Coordinates of C-alpha atoms and ligand atoms in Angstrom, one line a residue:
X1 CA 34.0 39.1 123.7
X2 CA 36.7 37.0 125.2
X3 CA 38.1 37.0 128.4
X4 CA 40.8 35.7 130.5
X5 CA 40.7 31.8 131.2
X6 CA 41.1 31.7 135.3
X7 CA 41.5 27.6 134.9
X8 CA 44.8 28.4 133.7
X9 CA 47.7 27.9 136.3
X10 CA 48.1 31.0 138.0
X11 CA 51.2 33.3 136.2
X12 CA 54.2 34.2 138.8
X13 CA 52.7 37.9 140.0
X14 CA 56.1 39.4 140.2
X15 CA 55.8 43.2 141.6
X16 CA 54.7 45.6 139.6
X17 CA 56.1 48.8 140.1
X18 CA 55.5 52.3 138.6
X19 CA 58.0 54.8 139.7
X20 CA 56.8 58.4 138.7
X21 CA 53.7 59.8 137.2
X22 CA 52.1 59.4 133.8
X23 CA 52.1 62.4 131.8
X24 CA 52.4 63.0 128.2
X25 CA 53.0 59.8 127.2
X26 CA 55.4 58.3 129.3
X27 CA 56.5 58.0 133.4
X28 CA 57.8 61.4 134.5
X29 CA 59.8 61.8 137.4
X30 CA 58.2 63.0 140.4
X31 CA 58.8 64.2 143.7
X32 CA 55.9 62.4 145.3
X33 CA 55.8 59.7 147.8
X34 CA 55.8 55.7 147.2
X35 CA 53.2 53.6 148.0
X36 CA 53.0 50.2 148.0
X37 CA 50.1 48.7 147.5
X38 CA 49.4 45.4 149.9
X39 CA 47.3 42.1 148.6
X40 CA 43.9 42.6 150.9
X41 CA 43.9 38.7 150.9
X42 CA 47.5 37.9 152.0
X43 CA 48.6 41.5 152.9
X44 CA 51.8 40.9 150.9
X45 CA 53.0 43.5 148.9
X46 CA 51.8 43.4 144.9
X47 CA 53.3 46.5 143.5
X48 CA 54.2 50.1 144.3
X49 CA 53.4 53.6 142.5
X50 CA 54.4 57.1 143.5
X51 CA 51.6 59.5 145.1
X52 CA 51.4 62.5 142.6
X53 CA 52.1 66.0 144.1
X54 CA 50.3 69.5 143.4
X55 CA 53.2 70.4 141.1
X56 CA 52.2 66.7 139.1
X57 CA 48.7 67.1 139.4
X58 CA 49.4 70.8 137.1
X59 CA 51.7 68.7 135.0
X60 CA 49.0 66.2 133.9
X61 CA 45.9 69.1 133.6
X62 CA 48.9 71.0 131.3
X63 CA 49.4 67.9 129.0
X64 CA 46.0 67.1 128.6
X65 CA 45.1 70.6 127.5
X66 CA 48.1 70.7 125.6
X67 CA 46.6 67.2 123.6
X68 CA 43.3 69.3 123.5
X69 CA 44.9 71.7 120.7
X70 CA 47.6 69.2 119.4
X71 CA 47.2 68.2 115.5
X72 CA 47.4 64.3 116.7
X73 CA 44.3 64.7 118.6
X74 CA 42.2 67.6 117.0
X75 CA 42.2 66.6 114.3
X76 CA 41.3 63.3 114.4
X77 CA 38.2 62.1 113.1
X78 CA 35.5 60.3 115.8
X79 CA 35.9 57.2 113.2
X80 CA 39.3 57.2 114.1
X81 CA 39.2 57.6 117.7
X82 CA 36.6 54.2 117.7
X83 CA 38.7 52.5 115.7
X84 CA 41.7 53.4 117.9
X85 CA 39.7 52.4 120.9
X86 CA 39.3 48.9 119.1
X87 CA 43.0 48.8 119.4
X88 CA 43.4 49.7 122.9
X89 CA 40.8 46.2 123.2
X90 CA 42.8 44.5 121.1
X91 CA 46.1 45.3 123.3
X92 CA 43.9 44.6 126.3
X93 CA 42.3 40.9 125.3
X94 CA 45.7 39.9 124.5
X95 CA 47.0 40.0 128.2
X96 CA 43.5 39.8 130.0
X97 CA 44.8 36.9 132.4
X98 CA 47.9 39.3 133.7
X99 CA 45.4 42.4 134.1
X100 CA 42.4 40.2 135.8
X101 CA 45.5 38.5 137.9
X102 CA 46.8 42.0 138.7
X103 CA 43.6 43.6 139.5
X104 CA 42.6 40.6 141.7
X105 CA 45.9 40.6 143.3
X106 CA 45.5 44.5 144.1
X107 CA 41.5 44.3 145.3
X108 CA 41.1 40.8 146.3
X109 CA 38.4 39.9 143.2
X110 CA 37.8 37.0 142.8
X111 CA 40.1 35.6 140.0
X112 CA 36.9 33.4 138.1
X113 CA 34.9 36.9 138.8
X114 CA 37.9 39.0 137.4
X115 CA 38.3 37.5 134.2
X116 CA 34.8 39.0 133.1
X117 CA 34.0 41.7 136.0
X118 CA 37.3 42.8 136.1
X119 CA 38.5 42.6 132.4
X120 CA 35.8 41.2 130.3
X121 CA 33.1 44.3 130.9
X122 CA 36.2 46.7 130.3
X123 CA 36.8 44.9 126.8
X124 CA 33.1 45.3 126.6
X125 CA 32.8 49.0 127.2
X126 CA 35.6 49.7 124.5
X127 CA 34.1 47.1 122.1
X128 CA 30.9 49.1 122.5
X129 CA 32.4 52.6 121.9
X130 CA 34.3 51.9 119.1
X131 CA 30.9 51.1 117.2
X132 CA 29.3 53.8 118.5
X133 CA 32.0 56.3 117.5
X134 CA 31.0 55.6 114.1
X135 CA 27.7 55.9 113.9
X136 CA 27.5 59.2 116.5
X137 CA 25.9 62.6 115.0
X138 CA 28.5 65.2 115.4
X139 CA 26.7 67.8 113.9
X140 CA 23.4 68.6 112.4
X141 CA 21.6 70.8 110.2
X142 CA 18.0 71.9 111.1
X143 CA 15.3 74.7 110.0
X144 CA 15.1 77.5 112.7
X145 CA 12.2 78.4 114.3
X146 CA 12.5 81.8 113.5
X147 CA 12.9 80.8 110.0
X148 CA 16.4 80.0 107.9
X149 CA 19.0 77.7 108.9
X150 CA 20.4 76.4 111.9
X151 CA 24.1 74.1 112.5
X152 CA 24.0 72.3 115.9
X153 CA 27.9 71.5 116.2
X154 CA 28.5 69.1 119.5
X155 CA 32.2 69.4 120.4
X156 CA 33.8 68.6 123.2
X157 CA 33.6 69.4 126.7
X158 CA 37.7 69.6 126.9
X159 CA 39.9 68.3 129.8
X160 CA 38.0 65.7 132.1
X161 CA 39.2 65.3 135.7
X162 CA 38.4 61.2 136.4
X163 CA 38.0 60.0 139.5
X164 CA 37.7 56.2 140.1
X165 CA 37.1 53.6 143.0
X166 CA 39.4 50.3 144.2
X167 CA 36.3 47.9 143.1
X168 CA 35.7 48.0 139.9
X169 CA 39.5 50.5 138.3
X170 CA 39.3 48.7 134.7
X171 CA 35.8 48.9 134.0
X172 CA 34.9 51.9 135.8
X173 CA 38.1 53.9 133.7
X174 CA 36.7 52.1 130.8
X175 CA 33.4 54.1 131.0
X176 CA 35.1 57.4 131.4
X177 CA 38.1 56.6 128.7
X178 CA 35.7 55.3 125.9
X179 CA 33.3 57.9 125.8
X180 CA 35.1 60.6 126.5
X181 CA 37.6 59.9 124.0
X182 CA 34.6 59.3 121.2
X183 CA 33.6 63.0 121.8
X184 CA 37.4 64.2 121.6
X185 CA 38.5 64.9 125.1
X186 CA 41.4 64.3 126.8
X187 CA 41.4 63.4 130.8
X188 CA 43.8 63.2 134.0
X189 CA 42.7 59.9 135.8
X190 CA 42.6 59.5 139.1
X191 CA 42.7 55.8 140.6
X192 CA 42.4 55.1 144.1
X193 CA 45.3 54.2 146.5
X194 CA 43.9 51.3 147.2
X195 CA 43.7 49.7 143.2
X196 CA 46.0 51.9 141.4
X197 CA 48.2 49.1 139.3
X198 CA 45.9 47.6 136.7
X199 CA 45.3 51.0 136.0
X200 CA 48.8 52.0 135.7
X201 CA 49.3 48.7 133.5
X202 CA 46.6 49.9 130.9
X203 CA 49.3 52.8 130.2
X204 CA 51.1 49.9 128.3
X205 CA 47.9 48.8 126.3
X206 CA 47.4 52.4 125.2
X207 CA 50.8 52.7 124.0
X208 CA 51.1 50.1 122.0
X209 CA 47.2 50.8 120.3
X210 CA 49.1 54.6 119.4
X211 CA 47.3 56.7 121.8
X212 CA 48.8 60.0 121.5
X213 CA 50.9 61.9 123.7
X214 CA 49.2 64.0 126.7
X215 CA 45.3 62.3 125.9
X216 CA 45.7 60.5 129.2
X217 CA 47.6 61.0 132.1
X218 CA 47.6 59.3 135.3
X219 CA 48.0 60.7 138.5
X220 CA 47.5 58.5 141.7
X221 CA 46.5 59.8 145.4
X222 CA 44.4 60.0 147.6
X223 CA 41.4 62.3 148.4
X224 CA 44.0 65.3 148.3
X225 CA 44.9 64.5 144.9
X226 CA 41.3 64.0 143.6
X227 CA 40.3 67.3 145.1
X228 CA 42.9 69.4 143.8
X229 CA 41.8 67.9 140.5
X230 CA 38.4 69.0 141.0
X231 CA 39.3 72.5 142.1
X232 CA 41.7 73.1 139.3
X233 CA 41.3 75.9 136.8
X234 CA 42.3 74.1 133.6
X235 CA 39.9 70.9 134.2
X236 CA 36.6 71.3 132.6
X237 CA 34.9 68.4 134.2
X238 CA 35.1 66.1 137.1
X239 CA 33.6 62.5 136.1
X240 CA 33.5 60.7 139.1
X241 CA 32.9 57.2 140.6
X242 CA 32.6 56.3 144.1
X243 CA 31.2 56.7 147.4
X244 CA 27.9 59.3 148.1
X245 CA 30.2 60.6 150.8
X246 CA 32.6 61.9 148.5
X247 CA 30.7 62.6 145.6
X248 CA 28.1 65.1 147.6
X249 CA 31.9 67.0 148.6
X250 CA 33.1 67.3 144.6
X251 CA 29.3 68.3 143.6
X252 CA 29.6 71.3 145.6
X253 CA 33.4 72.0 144.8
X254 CA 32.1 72.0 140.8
X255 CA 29.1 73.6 141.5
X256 CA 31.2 76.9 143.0
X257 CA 33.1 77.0 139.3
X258 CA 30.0 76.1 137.1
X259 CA 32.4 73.2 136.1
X260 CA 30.6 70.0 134.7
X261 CA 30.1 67.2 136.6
X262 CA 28.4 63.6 136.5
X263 CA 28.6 61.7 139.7
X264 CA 28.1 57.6 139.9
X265 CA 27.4 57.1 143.0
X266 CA 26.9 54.1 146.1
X267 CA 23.1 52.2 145.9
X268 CA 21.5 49.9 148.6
X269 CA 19.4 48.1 145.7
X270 CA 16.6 45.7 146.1
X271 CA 16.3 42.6 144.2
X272 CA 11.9 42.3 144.5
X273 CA 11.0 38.3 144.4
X274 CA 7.5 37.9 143.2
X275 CA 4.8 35.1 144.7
X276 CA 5.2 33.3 141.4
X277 CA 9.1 32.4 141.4
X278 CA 10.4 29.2 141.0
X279 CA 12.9 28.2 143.1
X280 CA 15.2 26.5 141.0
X281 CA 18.9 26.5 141.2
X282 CA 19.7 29.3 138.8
X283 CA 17.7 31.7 140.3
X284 CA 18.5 31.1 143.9
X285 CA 22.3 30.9 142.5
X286 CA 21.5 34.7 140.8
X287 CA 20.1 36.1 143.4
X288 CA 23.1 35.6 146.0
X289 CA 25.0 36.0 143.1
X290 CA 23.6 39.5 143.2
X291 CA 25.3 40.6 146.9
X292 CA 28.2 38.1 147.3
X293 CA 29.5 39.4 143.7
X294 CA 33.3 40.7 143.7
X295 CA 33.1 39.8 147.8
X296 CA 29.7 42.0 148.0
X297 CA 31.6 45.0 147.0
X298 CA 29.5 46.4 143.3
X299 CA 27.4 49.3 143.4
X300 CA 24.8 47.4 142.1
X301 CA 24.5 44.9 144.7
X302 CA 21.0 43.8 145.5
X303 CA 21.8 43.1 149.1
X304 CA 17.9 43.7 150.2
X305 CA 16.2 41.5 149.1
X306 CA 12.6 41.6 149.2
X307 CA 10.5 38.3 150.2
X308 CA 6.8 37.9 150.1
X309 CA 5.6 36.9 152.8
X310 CA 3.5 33.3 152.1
X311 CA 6.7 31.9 151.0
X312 CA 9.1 33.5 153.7
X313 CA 10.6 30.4 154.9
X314 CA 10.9 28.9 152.1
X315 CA 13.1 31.3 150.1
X316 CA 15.1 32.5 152.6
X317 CA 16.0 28.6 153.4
X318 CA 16.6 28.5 149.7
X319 CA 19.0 31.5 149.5
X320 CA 20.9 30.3 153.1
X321 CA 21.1 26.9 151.2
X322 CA 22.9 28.8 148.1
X323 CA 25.5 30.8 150.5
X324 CA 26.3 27.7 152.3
X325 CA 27.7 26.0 148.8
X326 CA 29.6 29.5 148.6
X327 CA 33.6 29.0 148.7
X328 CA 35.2 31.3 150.4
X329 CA 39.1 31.8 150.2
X330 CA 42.1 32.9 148.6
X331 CA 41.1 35.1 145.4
X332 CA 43.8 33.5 143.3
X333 CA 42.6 30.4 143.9
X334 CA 40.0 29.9 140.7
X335 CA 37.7 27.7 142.8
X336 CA 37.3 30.8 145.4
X337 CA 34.1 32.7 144.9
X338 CA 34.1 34.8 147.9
X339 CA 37.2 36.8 149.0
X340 CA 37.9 39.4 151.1
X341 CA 36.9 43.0 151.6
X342 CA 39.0 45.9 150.6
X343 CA 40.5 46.7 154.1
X344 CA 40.5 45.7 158.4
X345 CA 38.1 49.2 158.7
X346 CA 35.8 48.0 156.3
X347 CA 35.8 44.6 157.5
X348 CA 35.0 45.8 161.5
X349 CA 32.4 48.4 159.7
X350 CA 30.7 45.5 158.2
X351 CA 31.2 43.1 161.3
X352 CA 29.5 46.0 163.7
X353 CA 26.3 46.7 160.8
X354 CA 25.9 42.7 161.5
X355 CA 26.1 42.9 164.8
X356 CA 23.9 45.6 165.5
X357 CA 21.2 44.4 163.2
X358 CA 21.1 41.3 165.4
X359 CA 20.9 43.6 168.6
X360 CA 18.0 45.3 167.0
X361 CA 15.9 41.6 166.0
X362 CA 17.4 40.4 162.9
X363 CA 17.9 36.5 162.9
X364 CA 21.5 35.1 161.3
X365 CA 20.4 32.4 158.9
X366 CA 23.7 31.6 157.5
X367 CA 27.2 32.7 158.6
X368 CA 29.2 30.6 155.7
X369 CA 32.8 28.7 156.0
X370 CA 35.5 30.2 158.1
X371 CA 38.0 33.9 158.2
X372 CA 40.8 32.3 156.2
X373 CA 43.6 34.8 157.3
X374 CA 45.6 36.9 157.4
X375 CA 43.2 39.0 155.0
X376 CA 40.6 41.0 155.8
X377 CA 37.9 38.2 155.4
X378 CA 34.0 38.7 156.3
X379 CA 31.8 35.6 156.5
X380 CA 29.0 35.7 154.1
X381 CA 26.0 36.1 155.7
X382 CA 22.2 35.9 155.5
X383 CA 19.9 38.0 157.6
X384 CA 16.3 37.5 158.1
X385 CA 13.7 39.5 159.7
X386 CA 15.2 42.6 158.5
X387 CA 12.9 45.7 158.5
X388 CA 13.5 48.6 156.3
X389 CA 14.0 51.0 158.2
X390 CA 17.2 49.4 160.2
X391 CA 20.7 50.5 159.5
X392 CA 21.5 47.5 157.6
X393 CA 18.8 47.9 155.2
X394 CA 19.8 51.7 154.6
X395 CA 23.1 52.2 154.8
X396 CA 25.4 50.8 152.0
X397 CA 27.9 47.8 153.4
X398 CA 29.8 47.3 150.3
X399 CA 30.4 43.5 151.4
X400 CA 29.0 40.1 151.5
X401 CA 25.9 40.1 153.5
X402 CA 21.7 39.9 152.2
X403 CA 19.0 41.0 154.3
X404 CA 15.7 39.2 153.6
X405 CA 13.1 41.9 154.2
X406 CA 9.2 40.4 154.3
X407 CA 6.6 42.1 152.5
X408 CA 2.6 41.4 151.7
X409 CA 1.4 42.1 148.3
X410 CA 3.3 43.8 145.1
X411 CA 2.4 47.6 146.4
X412 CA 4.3 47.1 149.0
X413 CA 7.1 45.5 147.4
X414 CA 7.8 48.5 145.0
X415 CA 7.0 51.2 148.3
X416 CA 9.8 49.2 150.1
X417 CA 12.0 48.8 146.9
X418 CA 11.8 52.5 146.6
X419 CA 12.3 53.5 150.6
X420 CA 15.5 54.3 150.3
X421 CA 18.3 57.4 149.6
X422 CA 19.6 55.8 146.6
X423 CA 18.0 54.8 143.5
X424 CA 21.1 52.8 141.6
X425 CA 19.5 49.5 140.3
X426 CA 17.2 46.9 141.0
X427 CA 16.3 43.5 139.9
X428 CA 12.7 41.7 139.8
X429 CA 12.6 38.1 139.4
X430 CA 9.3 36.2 138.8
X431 CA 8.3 33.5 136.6
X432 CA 6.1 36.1 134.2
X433 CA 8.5 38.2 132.5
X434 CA 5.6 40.5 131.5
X435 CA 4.6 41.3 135.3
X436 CA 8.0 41.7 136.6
X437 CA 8.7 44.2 133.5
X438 CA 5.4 45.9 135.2
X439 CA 6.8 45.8 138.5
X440 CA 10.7 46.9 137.2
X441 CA 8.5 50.7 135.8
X442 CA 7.6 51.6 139.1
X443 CA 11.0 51.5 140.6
X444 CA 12.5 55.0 141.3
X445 CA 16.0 53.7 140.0
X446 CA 18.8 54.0 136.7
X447 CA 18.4 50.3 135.7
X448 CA 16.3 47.0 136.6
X449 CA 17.4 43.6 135.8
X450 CA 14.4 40.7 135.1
X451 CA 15.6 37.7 136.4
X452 CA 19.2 38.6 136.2
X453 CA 21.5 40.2 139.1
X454 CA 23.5 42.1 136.4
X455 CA 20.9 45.5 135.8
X456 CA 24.0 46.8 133.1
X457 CA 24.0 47.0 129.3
X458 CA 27.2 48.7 128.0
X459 CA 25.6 50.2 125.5
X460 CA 22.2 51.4 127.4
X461 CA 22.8 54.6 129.8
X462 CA 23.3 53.4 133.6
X463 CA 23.4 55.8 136.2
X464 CA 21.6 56.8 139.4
X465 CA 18.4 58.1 140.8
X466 CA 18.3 60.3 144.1
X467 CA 21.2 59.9 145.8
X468 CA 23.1 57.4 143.7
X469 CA 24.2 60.2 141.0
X470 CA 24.0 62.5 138.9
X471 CA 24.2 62.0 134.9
X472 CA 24.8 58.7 133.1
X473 CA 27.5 56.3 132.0
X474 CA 27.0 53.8 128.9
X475 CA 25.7 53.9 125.7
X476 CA 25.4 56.9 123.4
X477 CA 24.3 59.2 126.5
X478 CA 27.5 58.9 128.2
X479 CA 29.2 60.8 124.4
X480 CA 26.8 63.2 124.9
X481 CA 28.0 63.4 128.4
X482 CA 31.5 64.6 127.6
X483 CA 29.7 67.2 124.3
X484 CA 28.9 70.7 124.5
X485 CA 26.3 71.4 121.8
X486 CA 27.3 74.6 120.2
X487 CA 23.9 76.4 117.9
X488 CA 25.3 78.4 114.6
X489 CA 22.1 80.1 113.0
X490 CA 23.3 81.3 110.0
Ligands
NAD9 P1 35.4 56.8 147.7 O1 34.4 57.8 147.5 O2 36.1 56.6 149.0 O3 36.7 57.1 146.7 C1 36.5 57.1 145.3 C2 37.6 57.9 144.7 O4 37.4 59.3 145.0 C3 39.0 57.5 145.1 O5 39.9 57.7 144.0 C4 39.3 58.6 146.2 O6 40.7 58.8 146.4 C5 38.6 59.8 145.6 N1 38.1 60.8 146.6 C6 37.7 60.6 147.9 N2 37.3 61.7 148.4 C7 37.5 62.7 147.5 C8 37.3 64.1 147.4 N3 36.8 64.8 148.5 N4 37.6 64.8 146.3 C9 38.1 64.1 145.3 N5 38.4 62.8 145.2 C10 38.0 62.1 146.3 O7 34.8 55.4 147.1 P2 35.5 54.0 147.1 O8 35.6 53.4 148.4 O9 36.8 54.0 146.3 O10 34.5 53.2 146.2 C11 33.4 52.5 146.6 C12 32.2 53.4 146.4 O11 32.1 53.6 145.0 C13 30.9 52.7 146.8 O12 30.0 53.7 147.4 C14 30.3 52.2 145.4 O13 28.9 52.1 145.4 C15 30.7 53.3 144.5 N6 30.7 52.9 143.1 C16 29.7 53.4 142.3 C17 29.7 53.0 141.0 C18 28.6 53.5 140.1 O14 28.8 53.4 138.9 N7 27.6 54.2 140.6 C19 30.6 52.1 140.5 C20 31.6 51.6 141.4 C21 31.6 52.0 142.7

């Protein structure tokens, strides 16, 4: 997989605008408001898109089930549909530094993190997909057992209603788009307010790979938006990403309609260090790498990080050591490796959880560089003498701070690991990959990492436990996601 080069010089990031909504194949006219969306670094404006109303929101569900029954689509064989999805990454690798640039300049990533977190694991998802369309069993033929013959058909769920976060639009739309185009659906996405233009841009890319008309449609808003996609009659099911919040609201919309519905949800994951661990450079470099990622704002983040306690000075001095080589600054700048958070409220809400832990006996270890302004900059930090049961260590921050929690022998390393709402991801790092496979079973959550801050394999089923979801993304289980299996016995 390639991805965009972020050494290059930066290209001119002239405004990107999308006037209208995106429905059957093209920007319709619409009666909605404009927003313009502001860089969270420079709080400049980037680009501008038009809020969808009600009356757009029926236009989209109407051309997607339209696209359900048109010849284009129908009948189109799943080999087809992977190979068109290796088109759309075709389209998309060719202008990965203007989507990682736009994305970055929309959500304050990173521009070195964009070019892979951003763009590279979206190429990755549709890479994957378009092998696994191939080789997916559509239908089989089994004995019953009542005797004769049985044909298990799988076909697909129909119109899916997909709802995505600012953090992660490209790879998060990626998971939805791929698999759910495998099985033969057709969708109405929903990006957030706050990182709507990469998305809109990726209209271009599936265009030119020959999408057809009406197989997605774009509709951006806010919360209103997403829930009258979620309450609406011709939407079969809601695939959603974002916060727990939201996602316990659409669960219980769905669940009044029988409609389907997977929800990836928020995590406040542990990364477990083991008494063996050597301290050298990569690992200490991994595991900060694991909360101050895309400015502490992934789902996966393994912002607790659990310390034994014969070696507590040690490796928290080790990890402040890391943050303190941290650069913090402009996004755009492709030495920056910490930007800022998404908005001021989330910035104050991280501020107050930092401030409050303190009040309640957590130490500051490290406070790194400065608040380069105007954005909405938080200092990365490092907290020791964090217990569990503290706000910090149980609510999710969704920004760049690590709490160093102390613990006393394996059992209650995995108790602490697993004291918690969500169940998301985890990572165990030791120097005996066998143990910390041992210690990654007995974790209560959808994926572990050994020795690695990145607990995701695009073509392995990620998802979470508890209060972090409901179904999975990735892999051959996400196709199956967006199937209903129909039984013939004939
Ligand atoms: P959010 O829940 O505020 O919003 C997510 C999306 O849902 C947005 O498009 C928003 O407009 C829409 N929305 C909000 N309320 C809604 C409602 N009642 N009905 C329908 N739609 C509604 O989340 P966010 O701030 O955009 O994203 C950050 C969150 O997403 C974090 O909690 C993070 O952990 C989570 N996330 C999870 C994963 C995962 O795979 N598990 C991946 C990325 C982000």
């Amino acid at each position: 997989m390639t991805s965009a080069d972020p050494s290059d010089e930066r290209e001119a990031n002239p405004m990107r605008d999308f006037p209208g909504v995106y429905v059957n194949g093209r920007w319709a006219p619409s009666q909605g408001d404009r927003l313009v969306v502001t860089s969270p670094a420079t709080l400049e404006p980037v680009g501008s898109v038009t809020l969808a109303t009600p009356a757009d929101v029926d236009a989209a569900v109407a051309a997607a089930r339209a696209a359900m029954a048109s010849d284009a689509w129908a009948a189109m064989s799943s080999v087809d549909r992977g190979a068109l999805l290796g088109r759309v990454a075709d389209a998309l690798e060719k202008r990965s530094v203007e989507f990682g640039d736009l994305v970055s300049a929309e959500m304050g990533s990173p521009r070195k993190w964009a070019s892979f977190g951003q763009v590279g694991t979206a190429l990755g998802v549709l890479r994957t997909y378009e092998k696994l369309a191939a080789e997916y069993e559509f239908e089989d033929t089994r004995r019953s057992a009542m005797g004769g013959e049985v044909v298990v058909r799988q076909l697909p769920v129909g119109v899916i209603g997909a709802i995505l976060p600012w953090n992660a639009p490209l790879f998060t739309a990626a998971l939805k788009i791929a698999p759910a185009l495998v099985a033969g659906c057709t969708m109405v996405l929903k990006p957030s307010p706050e990182a709507p233009l990469g998305i809109a841009l990726l209209t271009e890319v599936l265009e030119e790979a020959g999408l057809p008309p009406g197989v997605v449609n774009i509709v951006v808003g806010e919360a209103a938006t997403g829930e009258a996609l979620v309450a609406h009659a011709g939407v079969d099911k809601i695939s959603f990403t974002g916060s727990t919040a939201a996602g316990k609201r659409i669960g219980a919309v769905c669940a009044a309609d029988v409609r389907r519905c997977s929800l990836e949800l928020g995590g406040k994951s542990a990364a477990i260090v083991l008494e063996d661990i050597e301290l050298d450079r990569a690992t200490v470099t991994g595991l900060v790498a694991g909360v101050m990622a895309n400015n502490g704002q992934v789902c996966v983040a393994q912002t607790r990080i659990l310390v034994p306690g014969s070696r507590y000075d040690e490796i928290v001095g080790a990890l402040a050591e890391a943050a303190d080589r941290l650069v913090v600054g402009d996004p755009c700048d492709p030495a920056t490796q910490v930007g800022p958070v998404i908005s001021a409220g989330a910035r104050d809400r991280i501020d107050a959880h930092v401030r409050a832990a303190v009040e309640g006996g957590a130490r500051i270890v490290t406070q790194v560089g400065d608040t380069p302004g105007p954005g909405w900059y938080v200092r990365p930090t490092v907290l020791a003498d964090v217990d569990n049961d503290m706000p910090i260590a149980r609510q999710e921050l969704f920004g760049p701070v690590a709490v160093a929690i102390r613990y006393h022998d394996v059992d209650e390393a995995v108790a602490l690991a697993n004291d918690s709402d969500y169940g998301l991801a985890a990572a165990v790092w030791s120097a005996d990959r066998d143990h910390a496979f041992d210690v990654a079973s007995r974790l209560r959550v959808g994926s572990v990492a050994v020795n690695s801050s990145a607990p995701l394999d695009f073509g392995s089923p990620f998802g979470g436990f508890k209060q972090s979801g409901t179904g999975r993304e990735g892999g051959p289980e996400a196709i199956a996601a967006f199937l209903e299996p129909q039984t013939i016995i004939r």
